[in-house]
Amino acid sequence: MYIKSRIFSLATLTFSSSLCIISSSHAEFDLISKNQFDSPLLAPLQVQFGGQLRPQWINNAGDEPNYYKNGHDGGSRVRLKMDYDLNPKTKLVGYYERGFDPFNILNLDEHHSPNALSNQQRQAYIAIQHQDWGNLSYGQQFGIYYSVIGSKSDVWDNDALAAASSNGAHASYDGSSRAKNSLMYTKENEKFKLYANILFPEKSVELSDQHRYKREHGAGIGLDYKASKDLTYSAAFSQTNATIIDAHSQPTIQEQDYQQNIIGTAITYQPNQWYLVATASHYHDFVPLAGERTVDHYFTGNGYGLEAFAGYTFKFDQPYLKSIQPYVAVDTLRLTSDQPYRSNHQYIGFTTEFNKHLKVMTEHTFASNSDDSEQDSTWVTMYISF
């Protein structure tokens, strides 16, 4: 297995280097182009395919699983997009994205967690887009919090540790990230972008602690205000009504209803080649307790998360080196209850973009939390686009 792992690592680096050289091909390509067919029914159709491999290495300052240093998957995915022009102002859009773990698929046991999935759906939605009336989409897609707040600070590698998308019971159900069975509306003009969504009831899903989470319903609203060309203020509110179930309790099943709230704000400033962002999020009955959890006392009553990032991009625009962005970032998470919890992280790193096919992020995390369970770590992730 050791030799097999080293051969795979060498093959990955060789493949990545070759992508640096092939700078003339497209990172995303058309399976079907508009006006490819003479038929008036098919001429408005475009179908695109793309994806990204993300081999990743992590070196902890303490104990760690073997696959961290050996190389593992950091979020590889493929995507398929279809759009169809109904008229000059209106189009239908379909989007499907699936994550996959190439190390798991190839049975490289020293390169993935024993519990890792080989593949899973990330997004799947349909939408109707109109230039004047806005966009309406349905399916599994990013919700209000991530679209308005989380996406703006999702710009470094080991990020989102204080954000809602990394701290809820289940991001695909609680509305904090890629919410299943959701309806989203957006409308944009020169100064404002309005977001609104509805989360429909979903089946229960088993959590890692053997409780089950069932979303009853939810909704959210958000707004971007473009104060200037470089400055944007954002705010969002998301509410989810959910039930925590202990199906293992005897003789009767125990259940408890919760009303989960997320409030988030963000300021984004992008003068010249700078990218500066700060976010603040408040959580109510949203983050599971750090210690023992019961049906009646499963979530932390209140908590908040703060994030900030500053990066400057040096542009080279050379055939084999497009840009380098050094950056620093910080975050803090505070949870208040009879089991209080805190965590703090500082980050320093740089992103090297060789061309549109290959980007490498190198980053160090300085970590501390209230139970001393997290060590400092160094991350290296390759983003190989096709």
Short mmCIF file of C-alpha atoms in Angstrom, two decimals:
data_model
loop_
_atom_site.label_atom_id
_atom_site.label_comp_id
_atom_site.label_asym_id
_atom_site.label_seq_id
_atom_site.Cartn_x
_atom_site.Cartn_y
_atom_site.Cartn_z
CA MET A 1 0.00 0.00 0.00
CA TYR A 2 2.90 2.38 0.71
CA ILE A 3 4.29 1.94 -2.84
CA LYS A 4 0.79 2.23 -4.32
CA SER A 5 0.23 5.50 -2.43
CA ARG A 6 3.54 6.99 -3.56
CA ILE A 7 2.87 6.05 -7.19
CA PHE A 8 -0.52 7.76 -7.02
CA SER A 9 0.98 10.90 -5.46
CA LEU A 10 3.65 11.07 -8.16
CA ALA A 11 1.00 10.62 -10.86
CA THR A 12 -1.06 13.44 -9.37
CA LEU A 13 1.89 15.84 -9.39
CA THR A 14 2.83 14.86 -12.95
CA PHE A 15 -0.73 15.36 -14.16
CA SER A 16 -0.92 18.74 -12.41
CA SER A 17 2.33 19.89 -13.98
CA SER A 18 1.08 18.95 -17.43
CA LEU A 19 -2.00 21.10 -16.87
CA CYS A 20 0.25 24.11 -16.28
CA ILE A 21 1.62 23.67 -19.79
CA ILE A 22 -1.75 23.21 -21.52
CA SER A 23 -2.92 26.79 -21.10
CA SER A 24 -4.81 27.11 -24.36
CA SER A 25 -7.66 24.67 -23.62
CA HIS A 26 -10.85 25.55 -21.77
CA ALA A 27 -11.48 24.73 -18.10
CA GLU A 28 -15.16 24.25 -18.93
CA PHE A 29 -16.35 23.18 -22.34
CA ASP A 30 -19.56 23.02 -24.36
CA LEU A 31 -21.14 19.65 -24.97
CA ILE A 32 -23.77 21.49 -26.99
CA SER A 33 -23.30 25.10 -28.13
CA LYS A 34 -26.03 27.58 -28.92
CA ASN A 35 -27.00 27.58 -32.59
CA GLN A 36 -25.15 24.30 -33.08
CA PHE A 37 -28.30 22.79 -34.57
CA ASP A 38 -30.36 24.20 -37.41
CA SER A 39 -33.58 23.19 -35.70
CA PRO A 40 -35.35 26.22 -34.12
CA LEU A 41 -36.25 23.95 -31.21
CA LEU A 42 -32.62 23.00 -30.42
CA ALA A 43 -30.75 26.16 -31.49
CA PRO A 44 -31.36 27.97 -28.13
CA LEU A 45 -29.85 25.07 -26.13
CA GLN A 46 -26.42 25.10 -24.48
CA VAL A 47 -25.01 22.27 -22.35
CA GLN A 48 -21.69 22.69 -20.51
CA PHE A 49 -19.56 20.24 -18.54
CA GLY A 50 -16.77 20.97 -16.10
CA GLY A 51 -15.27 19.96 -12.80
CA GLN A 52 -12.38 20.15 -10.41
CA LEU A 53 -9.97 17.74 -8.74
CA ARG A 54 -8.83 18.83 -5.28
CA PRO A 55 -5.97 16.71 -3.88
CA GLN A 56 -5.11 17.97 -0.40
CA TRP A 57 -2.41 17.46 2.24
CA ILE A 58 -2.71 18.42 5.93
CA ASN A 59 0.07 18.35 8.52
CA ASN A 60 -1.14 18.67 12.11
CA ALA A 61 1.05 19.71 15.02
CA GLY A 62 -0.31 16.71 16.97
CA ASP A 63 -1.95 13.36 16.32
CA GLU A 64 -3.67 12.98 12.98
CA PRO A 65 -5.09 10.29 10.67
CA ASN A 66 -2.61 8.81 8.20
CA TYR A 67 -4.53 10.06 5.18
CA TYR A 68 -3.94 13.71 6.20
CA LYS A 69 -0.26 13.59 5.23
CA ASN A 70 -0.58 10.92 2.56
CA GLY A 71 -2.87 13.07 0.45
CA HIS A 72 -6.66 12.88 0.31
CA ASP A 73 -9.61 14.49 -1.42
CA GLY A 74 -10.43 18.09 -0.52
CA GLY A 75 -13.75 18.42 -2.33
CA SER A 76 -13.49 17.20 -5.93
CA ARG A 77 -16.61 17.64 -8.04
CA VAL A 78 -18.09 17.51 -11.54
CA ARG A 79 -20.92 19.70 -12.83
CA LEU A 80 -23.33 19.84 -15.73
CA LYS A 81 -25.18 23.01 -16.71
CA MET A 82 -27.96 23.46 -19.24
CA ASP A 83 -29.55 26.72 -20.33
CA TYR A 84 -32.26 27.22 -22.88
CA ASP A 85 -33.36 30.61 -24.24
CA LEU A 86 -37.14 30.88 -24.28
CA ASN A 87 -36.94 34.43 -25.64
CA PRO A 88 -34.36 37.27 -25.57
CA LYS A 89 -35.15 38.01 -21.90
CA THR A 90 -36.06 34.61 -20.46
CA LYS A 91 -34.14 31.37 -20.10
CA LEU A 92 -34.51 28.01 -18.39
CA VAL A 93 -31.48 26.75 -16.46
CA GLY A 94 -30.68 23.32 -15.07
CA TYR A 95 -27.65 22.66 -12.86
CA TYR A 96 -26.28 19.41 -11.42
CA GLU A 97 -23.12 19.05 -9.33
CA ARG A 98 -21.77 15.87 -7.77
CA GLY A 99 -18.86 15.52 -5.40
CA PHE A 100 -16.59 12.50 -5.65
CA ASP A 101 -13.56 11.11 -3.82
CA PRO A 102 -11.10 9.65 -6.38
CA PHE A 103 -8.96 8.08 -3.62
CA ASN A 104 -11.98 6.23 -2.27
CA ILE A 105 -13.15 5.16 -5.73
CA LEU A 106 -9.66 3.73 -6.44
CA ASN A 107 -9.65 1.93 -3.05
CA LEU A 108 -6.54 3.75 -1.81
CA ASP A 109 -7.23 3.04 1.86
CA GLU A 110 -4.39 5.21 3.20
CA HIS A 111 -5.82 8.25 1.40
CA HIS A 112 -9.32 8.64 2.81
CA SER A 113 -11.32 8.33 6.01
CA PRO A 114 -12.85 4.88 6.56
CA ASN A 115 -16.27 6.56 6.75
CA ALA A 116 -15.83 8.78 3.68
CA LEU A 117 -18.43 8.58 0.91
CA SER A 118 -17.15 7.84 -2.57
CA ASN A 119 -19.61 10.33 -4.08
CA GLN A 120 -22.57 12.48 -3.12
CA GLN A 121 -24.88 15.05 -4.65
CA ARG A 122 -23.89 18.64 -3.94
CA GLN A 123 -26.45 20.62 -5.94
CA ALA A 124 -29.34 19.85 -8.30
CA TYR A 125 -31.82 22.55 -9.29
CA ILE A 126 -33.85 24.04 -12.10
CA ALA A 127 -34.46 27.76 -12.59
CA ILE A 128 -36.23 30.29 -14.72
CA GLN A 129 -34.33 33.55 -15.21
CA HIS A 130 -35.82 36.80 -16.50
CA GLN A 131 -33.85 40.00 -17.05
CA ASP A 132 -36.59 42.19 -15.55
CA TRP A 133 -38.41 39.96 -13.07
CA GLY A 134 -35.49 38.11 -11.49
CA ASN A 135 -34.57 34.44 -10.98
CA LEU A 136 -36.66 31.67 -9.43
CA SER A 137 -35.04 28.29 -8.72
CA TYR A 138 -36.05 25.03 -7.04
CA GLY A 139 -34.05 22.03 -5.81
CA GLN A 140 -30.89 21.52 -3.77
CA GLN A 141 -29.03 24.81 -3.87
CA PHE A 142 -27.25 27.33 -1.71
CA GLY A 143 -29.58 28.90 0.84
CA ILE A 144 -29.96 32.45 2.10
CA TYR A 145 -27.14 32.45 4.67
CA TYR A 146 -24.44 31.07 2.38
CA SER A 147 -25.55 33.05 -0.68
CA VAL A 148 -25.57 36.39 1.15
CA ILE A 149 -22.98 35.98 3.94
CA GLY A 150 -21.00 32.73 3.83
CA SER A 151 -19.93 32.92 0.19
CA LYS A 152 -18.20 36.26 0.74
CA SER A 153 -15.81 34.84 3.35
CA ASP A 154 -15.44 31.40 1.73
CA VAL A 155 -12.12 32.47 0.23
CA TRP A 156 -9.39 30.67 2.17
CA ASP A 157 -8.75 26.95 2.58
CA ASN A 158 -9.54 25.98 6.18
CA ASP A 159 -12.37 28.50 6.37
CA ALA A 160 -15.96 28.64 7.68
CA LEU A 161 -15.03 27.36 11.17
CA ALA A 162 -17.12 30.15 12.72
CA ALA A 163 -19.78 30.21 9.98
CA ALA A 164 -23.22 28.62 10.11
CA SER A 165 -22.46 26.26 7.23
CA SER A 166 -19.85 24.39 9.34
CA ASN A 167 -21.58 24.44 12.73
CA GLY A 168 -25.18 23.29 12.30
CA ALA A 169 -26.68 19.83 12.71
CA HIS A 170 -26.70 19.09 8.96
CA ALA A 171 -25.93 21.74 6.32
CA SER A 172 -28.03 20.07 3.60
CA TYR A 173 -31.16 20.21 5.77
CA ASP A 174 -30.88 23.12 8.24
CA GLY A 175 -30.67 25.75 5.49
CA SER A 176 -27.15 26.99 6.25
CA SER A 177 -25.52 25.74 3.04
CA ARG A 178 -26.80 23.59 0.14
CA ALA A 179 -30.39 23.12 1.29
CA LYS A 180 -32.41 20.33 -0.26
CA ASN A 181 -36.01 20.86 -1.40
CA SER A 182 -35.81 24.65 -1.39
CA LEU A 183 -37.23 27.51 -3.45
CA MET A 184 -35.05 30.60 -4.01
CA TYR A 185 -35.86 33.98 -5.57
CA THR A 186 -33.30 36.68 -6.40
CA LYS A 187 -33.72 40.10 -8.00
CA GLU A 188 -30.87 42.49 -8.74
CA ASN A 189 -30.40 46.07 -9.92
CA GLU A 190 -27.50 48.50 -9.89
CA LYS A 191 -27.62 49.10 -6.11
CA PHE A 192 -29.45 46.17 -4.52
CA LYS A 193 -29.76 42.41 -4.74
CA LEU A 194 -32.71 40.84 -2.94
CA TYR A 195 -32.80 37.19 -1.85
CA ALA A 196 -35.75 35.20 -0.47
CA ASN A 197 -36.24 31.48 0.00
CA ILE A 198 -38.58 28.82 1.36
CA LEU A 199 -37.45 25.50 2.86
CA PHE A 200 -40.04 22.77 2.40
CA PRO A 201 -40.47 19.82 4.80
CA GLU A 202 -37.85 17.08 4.50
CA LYS A 203 -37.46 13.52 5.70
CA SER A 204 -35.44 12.97 8.86
CA VAL A 205 -31.71 12.33 8.57
CA GLU A 206 -29.49 10.49 11.06
CA LEU A 207 -26.79 12.55 12.76
CA SER A 208 -23.38 11.38 13.93
CA ASP A 209 -24.58 11.05 17.55
CA GLN A 210 -27.48 8.73 16.55
CA HIS A 211 -30.13 11.39 16.98
CA ARG A 212 -32.23 12.27 13.95
CA TYR A 213 -32.89 15.74 12.52
CA LYS A 214 -36.16 16.48 10.69
CA ARG A 215 -36.78 19.80 8.99
CA GLU A 216 -40.42 20.86 9.20
CA HIS A 217 -40.19 24.09 7.21
CA GLY A 218 -38.21 27.31 7.00
CA ALA A 219 -37.69 30.60 5.20
CA GLY A 220 -35.15 33.37 4.83
CA ILE A 221 -34.51 36.81 3.40
CA GLY A 222 -31.31 38.66 2.51
CA LEU A 223 -30.01 41.81 0.88
CA ASP A 224 -26.81 43.10 -0.74
CA TYR A 225 -26.42 46.87 -0.88
CA LYS A 226 -23.72 48.13 -3.25
CA ALA A 227 -22.70 51.40 -1.63
CA SER A 228 -20.05 51.93 -4.29
CA LYS A 229 -18.17 50.03 -6.99
CA ASP A 230 -15.87 48.55 -4.32
CA LEU A 231 -18.04 48.44 -1.17
CA THR A 232 -20.96 46.10 -0.43
CA TYR A 233 -23.03 45.73 2.76
CA SER A 234 -24.96 42.48 3.24
CA ALA A 235 -27.49 41.17 5.75
CA ALA A 236 -29.48 37.94 6.01
CA PHE A 237 -31.99 36.21 8.27
CA SER A 238 -32.86 32.51 8.08
CA GLN A 239 -35.31 30.56 10.23
CA THR A 240 -35.82 26.79 10.27
CA ASN A 241 -38.35 24.84 12.30
CA ALA A 242 -36.99 21.38 13.03
CA THR A 243 -37.47 18.35 15.25
CA ILE A 244 -34.77 16.37 17.05
CA ILE A 245 -35.71 12.71 17.41
CA ASP A 246 -34.24 9.97 19.59
CA ALA A 247 -35.47 6.88 17.80
CA HIS A 248 -33.51 4.61 20.16
CA SER A 249 -35.41 5.68 23.28
CA GLN A 250 -37.73 3.10 24.78
CA PRO A 251 -40.56 2.42 25.18
CA THR A 252 -41.63 5.53 23.21
CA ILE A 253 -39.74 7.71 20.73
CA GLN A 254 -38.70 11.07 22.19
CA GLU A 255 -39.00 14.24 20.11
CA GLN A 256 -38.42 17.95 20.67
CA ASP A 257 -39.26 20.86 18.36
CA TYR A 258 -36.85 23.77 17.86
CA GLN A 259 -37.06 27.11 16.08
CA GLN A 260 -33.58 27.78 14.72
CA ASN A 261 -32.52 31.31 13.78
CA ILE A 262 -29.45 32.64 11.96
CA ILE A 263 -28.73 36.35 11.55
CA GLY A 264 -25.69 37.40 9.53
CA THR A 265 -24.04 40.58 8.29
CA ALA A 266 -21.05 41.16 6.03
CA ILE A 267 -18.97 44.04 4.71
CA THR A 268 -16.96 43.47 1.53
CA TYR A 269 -14.42 46.00 0.24
CA GLN A 270 -12.50 45.42 -3.01
CA PRO A 271 -10.37 48.44 -3.93
CA ASN A 272 -7.97 47.73 -6.79
CA GLN A 273 -6.35 44.33 -6.12
CA TRP A 274 -7.41 44.06 -2.46
CA TYR A 275 -10.12 41.76 -1.15
CA LEU A 276 -11.26 42.66 2.37
CA VAL A 277 -14.25 41.09 4.10
CA ALA A 278 -15.66 40.86 7.62
CA THR A 279 -18.72 38.86 8.70
CA ALA A 280 -20.70 38.53 11.94
CA SER A 281 -23.29 35.82 12.58
CA HIS A 282 -25.62 35.16 15.51
CA TYR A 283 -27.06 31.69 16.16
CA HIS A 284 -30.07 30.72 18.27
CA ASP A 285 -30.83 27.03 18.88
CA PHE A 286 -28.71 26.28 15.82
CA VAL A 287 -25.30 24.94 16.91
CA PRO A 288 -25.37 21.52 18.66
CA LEU A 289 -23.93 21.43 22.17
CA ALA A 290 -20.21 20.69 22.38
CA GLY A 291 -20.80 18.17 25.18
CA GLU A 292 -23.55 15.68 25.99
CA ARG A 293 -26.77 16.17 24.00
CA THR A 294 -30.31 15.07 24.75
CA VAL A 295 -33.54 15.54 22.82
CA ASP A 296 -34.67 18.26 25.24
CA HIS A 297 -31.29 19.98 25.33
CA TYR A 298 -29.63 19.47 21.98
CA PHE A 299 -28.63 22.95 20.79
CA THR A 300 -26.67 25.80 22.30
CA GLY A 301 -29.13 28.54 23.15
CA ASN A 302 -27.12 31.41 21.70
CA GLY A 303 -23.78 31.88 20.01
CA TYR A 304 -21.95 34.03 17.54
CA GLY A 305 -19.22 33.74 14.94
CA LEU A 306 -16.91 36.42 13.55
CA GLU A 307 -14.68 36.18 10.47
CA ALA A 308 -12.28 38.53 8.69
CA PHE A 309 -10.01 38.17 5.66
CA ALA A 310 -7.50 40.44 3.91
CA GLY A 311 -5.73 39.49 0.70
CA TYR A 312 -3.84 41.35 -2.00
CA THR A 313 -3.45 39.89 -5.50
CA PHE A 314 -0.20 40.45 -7.38
CA LYS A 315 -0.99 40.00 -11.07
CA PHE A 316 1.67 38.66 -13.43
CA ASP A 317 -0.45 37.49 -16.38
CA GLN A 318 2.33 35.27 -17.68
CA PRO A 319 1.69 32.01 -19.58
CA TYR A 320 2.62 29.92 -16.52
CA LEU A 321 1.87 32.34 -13.67
CA LYS A 322 -1.29 34.40 -13.57
CA SER A 323 -1.26 35.73 -9.99
CA ILE A 324 -0.17 35.28 -6.36
CA GLN A 325 -2.37 36.36 -3.45
CA PRO A 326 -0.85 36.44 0.06
CA TYR A 327 -3.50 36.73 2.77
CA VAL A 328 -4.28 36.70 6.48
CA ALA A 329 -7.56 35.74 8.15
CA VAL A 330 -9.06 35.32 11.62
CA ASP A 331 -12.22 33.85 13.10
CA THR A 332 -13.78 33.28 16.50
CA LEU A 333 -16.76 31.19 17.63
CA ARG A 334 -18.49 31.71 21.01
CA LEU A 335 -21.29 29.50 22.32
CA THR A 336 -23.13 30.36 25.54
CA SER A 337 -25.04 27.75 27.53
CA ASP A 338 -24.46 25.52 30.55
CA GLN A 339 -21.73 24.01 28.31
CA PRO A 340 -19.93 27.16 27.05
CA TYR A 341 -17.47 26.79 24.19
CA ARG A 342 -15.04 29.06 22.37
CA SER A 343 -12.59 28.67 19.51
CA ASN A 344 -10.14 31.05 17.84
CA HIS A 345 -8.15 30.70 14.62
CA GLN A 346 -5.59 32.83 12.83
CA TYR A 347 -4.50 32.02 9.29
CA ILE A 348 -1.65 33.02 7.05
CA GLY A 349 -1.27 31.76 3.51
CA PHE A 350 -0.99 32.46 -0.17
CA THR A 351 -2.80 31.38 -3.31
CA THR A 352 -0.83 30.79 -6.51
CA GLU A 353 -2.86 30.74 -9.72
CA PHE A 354 -0.79 29.33 -12.56
CA ASN A 355 -3.57 29.48 -15.15
CA LYS A 356 -7.28 28.74 -15.34
CA HIS A 357 -6.56 25.02 -14.93
CA LEU A 358 -4.36 25.03 -11.84
CA LYS A 359 -4.38 26.87 -8.53
CA VAL A 360 -2.52 25.94 -5.33
CA MET A 361 -3.36 27.19 -1.83
CA THR A 362 -0.76 26.93 0.95
CA GLU A 363 -1.95 27.90 4.41
CA HIS A 364 -1.11 27.60 8.11
CA THR A 365 -3.77 27.63 10.84
CA PHE A 366 -3.02 28.73 14.42
CA ALA A 367 -5.77 27.15 16.52
CA SER A 368 -7.00 27.30 20.11
CA ASN A 369 -10.27 26.29 21.74
CA SER A 370 -11.74 25.85 25.20
CA ASP A 371 -11.12 22.09 25.41
CA ASP A 372 -7.67 22.11 23.74
CA SER A 373 -8.85 19.56 21.19
CA GLU A 374 -7.48 21.31 18.10
CA GLN A 375 -3.86 21.65 16.98
CA ASP A 376 -2.15 24.03 14.62
CA SER A 377 -2.07 22.71 11.06
CA THR A 378 -0.61 23.37 7.62
CA TRP A 379 -2.73 22.86 4.51
CA VAL A 380 -1.77 22.46 0.85
CA THR A 381 -4.59 22.06 -1.67
CA MET A 382 -4.41 21.83 -5.46
CA TYR A 383 -7.38 22.98 -7.54
CA ILE A 384 -7.21 21.28 -10.94
CA SER A 385 -10.03 22.53 -13.15
CA PHE A 386 -11.30 20.88 -16.31
#
